[in-house]
mmCIF file with all atom_site columns, C-alpha atoms in Angstrom:
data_model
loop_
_atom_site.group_PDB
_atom_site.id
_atom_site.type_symbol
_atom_site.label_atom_id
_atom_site.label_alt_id
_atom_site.label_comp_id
_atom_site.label_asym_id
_atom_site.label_entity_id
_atom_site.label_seq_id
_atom_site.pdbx_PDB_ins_code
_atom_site.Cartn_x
_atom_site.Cartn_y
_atom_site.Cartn_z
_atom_site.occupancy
_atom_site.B_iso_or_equiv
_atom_site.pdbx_formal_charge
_atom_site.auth_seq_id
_atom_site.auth_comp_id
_atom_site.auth_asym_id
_atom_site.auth_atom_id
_atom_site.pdbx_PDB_model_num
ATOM 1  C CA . UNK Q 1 1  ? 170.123 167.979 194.236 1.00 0.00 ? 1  UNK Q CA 1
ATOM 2  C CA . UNK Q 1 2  ? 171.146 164.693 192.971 1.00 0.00 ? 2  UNK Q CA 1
ATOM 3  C CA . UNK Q 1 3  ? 169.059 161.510 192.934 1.00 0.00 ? 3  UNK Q CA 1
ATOM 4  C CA . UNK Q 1 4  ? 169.271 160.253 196.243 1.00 0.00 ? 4  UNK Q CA 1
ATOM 5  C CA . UNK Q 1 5  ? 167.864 163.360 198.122 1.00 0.00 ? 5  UNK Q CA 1
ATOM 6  C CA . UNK Q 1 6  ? 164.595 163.494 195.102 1.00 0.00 ? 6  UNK Q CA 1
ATOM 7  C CA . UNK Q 1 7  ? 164.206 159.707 196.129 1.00 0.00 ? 7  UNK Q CA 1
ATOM 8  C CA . UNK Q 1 8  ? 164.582 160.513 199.694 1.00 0.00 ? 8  UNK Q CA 1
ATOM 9  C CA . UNK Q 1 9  ? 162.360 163.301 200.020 1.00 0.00 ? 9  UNK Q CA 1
ATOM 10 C CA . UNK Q 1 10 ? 159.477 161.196 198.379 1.00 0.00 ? 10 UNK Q CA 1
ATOM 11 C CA . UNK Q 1 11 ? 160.029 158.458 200.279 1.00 0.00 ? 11 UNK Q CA 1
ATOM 12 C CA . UNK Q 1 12 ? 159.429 160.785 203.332 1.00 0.00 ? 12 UNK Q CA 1
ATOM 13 C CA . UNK Q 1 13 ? 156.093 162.462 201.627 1.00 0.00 ? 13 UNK Q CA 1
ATOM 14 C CA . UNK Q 1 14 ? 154.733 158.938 200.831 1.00 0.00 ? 14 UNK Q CA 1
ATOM 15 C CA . UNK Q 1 15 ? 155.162 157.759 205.027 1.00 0.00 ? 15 UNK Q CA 1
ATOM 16 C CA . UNK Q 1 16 ? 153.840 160.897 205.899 1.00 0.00 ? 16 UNK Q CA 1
ATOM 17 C CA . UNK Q 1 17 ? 151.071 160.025 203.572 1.00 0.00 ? 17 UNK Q CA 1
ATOM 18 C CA . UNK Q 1 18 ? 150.490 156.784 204.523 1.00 0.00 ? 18 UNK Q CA 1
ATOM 19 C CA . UNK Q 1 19 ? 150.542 158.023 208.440 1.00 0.00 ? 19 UNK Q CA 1
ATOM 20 C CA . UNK Q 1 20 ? 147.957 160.167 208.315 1.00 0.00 ? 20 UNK Q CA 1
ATOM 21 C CA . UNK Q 1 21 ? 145.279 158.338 205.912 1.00 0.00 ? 21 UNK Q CA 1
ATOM 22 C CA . UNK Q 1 22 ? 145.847 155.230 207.418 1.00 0.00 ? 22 UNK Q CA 1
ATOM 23 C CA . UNK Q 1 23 ? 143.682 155.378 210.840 1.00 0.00 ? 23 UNK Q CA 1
ATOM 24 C CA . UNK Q 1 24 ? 140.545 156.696 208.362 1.00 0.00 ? 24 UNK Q CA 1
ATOM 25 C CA . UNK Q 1 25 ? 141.794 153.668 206.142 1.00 0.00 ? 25 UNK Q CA 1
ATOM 26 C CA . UNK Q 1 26 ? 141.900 151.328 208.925 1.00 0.00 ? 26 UNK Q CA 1
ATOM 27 C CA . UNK Q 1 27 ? 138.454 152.290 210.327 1.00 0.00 ? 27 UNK Q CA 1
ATOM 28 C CA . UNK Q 1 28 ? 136.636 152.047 207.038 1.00 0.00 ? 28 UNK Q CA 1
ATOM 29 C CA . UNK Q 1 29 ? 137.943 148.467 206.298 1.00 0.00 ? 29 UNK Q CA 1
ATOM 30 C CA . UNK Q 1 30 ? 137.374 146.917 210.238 1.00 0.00 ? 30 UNK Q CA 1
ATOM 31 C CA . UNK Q 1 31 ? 133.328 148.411 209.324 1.00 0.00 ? 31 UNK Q CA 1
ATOM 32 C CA . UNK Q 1 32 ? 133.333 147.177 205.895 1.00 0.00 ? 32 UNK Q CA 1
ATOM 33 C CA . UNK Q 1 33 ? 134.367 144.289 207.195 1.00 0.00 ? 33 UNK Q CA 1
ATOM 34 C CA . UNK Q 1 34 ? 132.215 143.667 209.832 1.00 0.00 ? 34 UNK Q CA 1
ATOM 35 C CA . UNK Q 1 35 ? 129.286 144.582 207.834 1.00 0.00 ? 35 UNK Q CA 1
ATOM 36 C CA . UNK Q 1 36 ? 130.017 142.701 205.028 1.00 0.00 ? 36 UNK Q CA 1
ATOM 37 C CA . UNK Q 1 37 ? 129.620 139.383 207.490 1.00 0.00 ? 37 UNK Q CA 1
ATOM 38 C CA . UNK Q 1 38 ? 126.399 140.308 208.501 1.00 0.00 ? 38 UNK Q CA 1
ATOM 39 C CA . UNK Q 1 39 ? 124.961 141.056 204.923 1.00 0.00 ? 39 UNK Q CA 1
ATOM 40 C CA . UNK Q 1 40 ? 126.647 137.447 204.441 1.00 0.00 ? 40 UNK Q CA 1
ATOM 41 C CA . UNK Q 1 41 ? 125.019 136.047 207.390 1.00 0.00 ? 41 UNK Q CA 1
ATOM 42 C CA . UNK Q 1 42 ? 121.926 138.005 207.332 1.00 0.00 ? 42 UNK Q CA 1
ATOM 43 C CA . UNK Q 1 43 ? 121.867 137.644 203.287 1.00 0.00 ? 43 UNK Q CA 1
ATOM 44 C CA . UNK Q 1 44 ? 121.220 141.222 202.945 1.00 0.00 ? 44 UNK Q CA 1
ATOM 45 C CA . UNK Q 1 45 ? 122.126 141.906 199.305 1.00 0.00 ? 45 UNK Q CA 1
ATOM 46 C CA . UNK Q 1 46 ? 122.235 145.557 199.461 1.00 0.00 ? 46 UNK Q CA 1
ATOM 47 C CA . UNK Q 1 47 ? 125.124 147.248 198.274 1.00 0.00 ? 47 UNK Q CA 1
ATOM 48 C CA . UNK Q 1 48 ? 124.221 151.020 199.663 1.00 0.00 ? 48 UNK Q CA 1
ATOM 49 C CA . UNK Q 1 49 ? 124.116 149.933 202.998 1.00 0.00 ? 49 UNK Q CA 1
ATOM 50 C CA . UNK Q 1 50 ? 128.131 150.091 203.966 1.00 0.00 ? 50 UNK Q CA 1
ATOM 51 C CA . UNK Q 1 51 ? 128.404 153.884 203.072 1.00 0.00 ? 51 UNK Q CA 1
ATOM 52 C CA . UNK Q 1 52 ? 127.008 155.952 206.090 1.00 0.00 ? 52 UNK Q CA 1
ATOM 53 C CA . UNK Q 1 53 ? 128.315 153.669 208.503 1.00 0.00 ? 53 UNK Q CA 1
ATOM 54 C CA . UNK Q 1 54 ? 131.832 153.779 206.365 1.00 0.00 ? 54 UNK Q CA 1
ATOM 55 C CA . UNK Q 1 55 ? 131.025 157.523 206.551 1.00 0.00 ? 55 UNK Q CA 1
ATOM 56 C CA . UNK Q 1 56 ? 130.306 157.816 210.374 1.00 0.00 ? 56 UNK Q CA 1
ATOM 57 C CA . UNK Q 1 57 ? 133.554 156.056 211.352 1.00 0.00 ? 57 UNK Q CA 1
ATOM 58 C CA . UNK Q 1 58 ? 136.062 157.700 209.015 1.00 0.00 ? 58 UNK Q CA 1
ATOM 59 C CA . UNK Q 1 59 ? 134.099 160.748 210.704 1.00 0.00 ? 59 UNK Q CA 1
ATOM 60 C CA . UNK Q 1 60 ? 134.595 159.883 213.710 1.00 0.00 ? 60 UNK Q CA 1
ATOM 61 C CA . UNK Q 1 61 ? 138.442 158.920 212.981 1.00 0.00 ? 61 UNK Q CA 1
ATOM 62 C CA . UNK Q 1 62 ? 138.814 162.100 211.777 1.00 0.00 ? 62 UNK Q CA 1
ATOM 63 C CA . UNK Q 1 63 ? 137.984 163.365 214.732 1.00 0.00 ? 63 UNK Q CA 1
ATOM 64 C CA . UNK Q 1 64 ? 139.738 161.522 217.104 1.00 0.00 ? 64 UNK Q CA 1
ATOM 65 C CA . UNK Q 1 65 ? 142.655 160.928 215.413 1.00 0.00 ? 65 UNK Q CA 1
ATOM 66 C CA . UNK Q 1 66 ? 143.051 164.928 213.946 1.00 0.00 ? 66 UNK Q CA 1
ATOM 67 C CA . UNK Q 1 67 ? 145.122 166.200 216.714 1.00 0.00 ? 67 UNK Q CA 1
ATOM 68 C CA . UNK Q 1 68 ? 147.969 163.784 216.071 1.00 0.00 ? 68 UNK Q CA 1
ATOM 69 C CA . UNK Q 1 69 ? 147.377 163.984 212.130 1.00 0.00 ? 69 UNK Q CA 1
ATOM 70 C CA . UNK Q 1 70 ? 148.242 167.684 212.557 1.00 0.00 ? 70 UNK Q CA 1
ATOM 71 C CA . UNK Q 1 71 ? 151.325 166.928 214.456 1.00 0.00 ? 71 UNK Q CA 1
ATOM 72 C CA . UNK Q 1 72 ? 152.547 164.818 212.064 1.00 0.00 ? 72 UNK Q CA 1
ATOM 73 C CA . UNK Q 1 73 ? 152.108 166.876 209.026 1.00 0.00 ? 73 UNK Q CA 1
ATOM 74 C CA . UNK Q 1 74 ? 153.431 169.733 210.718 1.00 0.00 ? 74 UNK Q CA 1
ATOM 75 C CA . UNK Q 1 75 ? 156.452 167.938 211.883 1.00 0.00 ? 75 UNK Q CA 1
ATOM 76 C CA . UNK Q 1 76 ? 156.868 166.986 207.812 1.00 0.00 ? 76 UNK Q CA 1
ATOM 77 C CA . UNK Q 1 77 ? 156.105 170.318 206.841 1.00 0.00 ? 77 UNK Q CA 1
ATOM 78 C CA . UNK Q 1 78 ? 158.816 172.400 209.803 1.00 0.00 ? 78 UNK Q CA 1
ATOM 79 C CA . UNK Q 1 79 ? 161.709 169.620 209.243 1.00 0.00 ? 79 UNK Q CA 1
ATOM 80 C CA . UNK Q 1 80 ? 161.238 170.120 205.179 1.00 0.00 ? 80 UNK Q CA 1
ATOM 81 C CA . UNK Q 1 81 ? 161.118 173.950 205.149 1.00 0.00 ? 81 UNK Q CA 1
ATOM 82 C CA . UNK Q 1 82 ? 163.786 173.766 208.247 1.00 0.00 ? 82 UNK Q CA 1
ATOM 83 C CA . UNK Q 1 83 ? 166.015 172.142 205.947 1.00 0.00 ? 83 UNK Q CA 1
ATOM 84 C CA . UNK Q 1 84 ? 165.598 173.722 202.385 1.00 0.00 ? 84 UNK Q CA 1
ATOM 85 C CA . UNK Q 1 85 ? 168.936 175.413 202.684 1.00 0.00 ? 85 UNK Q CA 1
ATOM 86 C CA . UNK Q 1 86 ? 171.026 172.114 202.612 1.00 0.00 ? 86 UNK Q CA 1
ATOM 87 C CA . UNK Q 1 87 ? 168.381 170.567 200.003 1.00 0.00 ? 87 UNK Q CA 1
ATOM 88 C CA . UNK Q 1 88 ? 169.556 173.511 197.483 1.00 0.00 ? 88 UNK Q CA 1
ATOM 89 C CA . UNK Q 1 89 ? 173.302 173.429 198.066 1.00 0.00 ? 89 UNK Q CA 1
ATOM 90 C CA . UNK Q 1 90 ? 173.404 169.699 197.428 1.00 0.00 ? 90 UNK Q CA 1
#
């Protein structure tokens, strides 16, 4: 193994990372977001109230979005142990 394949391989872990938290990330920021207007608007200054509605959507993300999650960890997952054998010899 020489350096390129190490920085190659963690470049492909941290996409594969980044794919599959990124819907839950996504969700949690639009309803932070959107609730963070009305406390601004509304000039609620309660700082608990974000978390079960944060909570509910990355639930409900999780959810939804599962199904292709699992595909693409398992792709990561078949394609690294597919290809273990040339990872060694090099």
């Amino acid at each position: 193994m020489d350096e390129n394949l190490i920085l190659l391989l963690g470049q492909e872990a941290l996409k594969t990372t980044a794919l599959v938290a990124s819907p839950m990330l996504i969700g949690a920021l639009v309803i932070g977001l959107v609730i963070s207007v009305l406390q601004a608007v509304t000039q609620i200054n309660e700082s608990t109230l974000t978390f079960i509605p944060k909570m509910a959507v990355v639930g409900i993300v999780i959810v939804v979005a599962a199904p292709w999650m699992i595909d693409v960890m398992s792709e990561y997952t078949t394609n690294l142990f597919e290809n273990i054998s040339t990872y060694v010899r090099e």
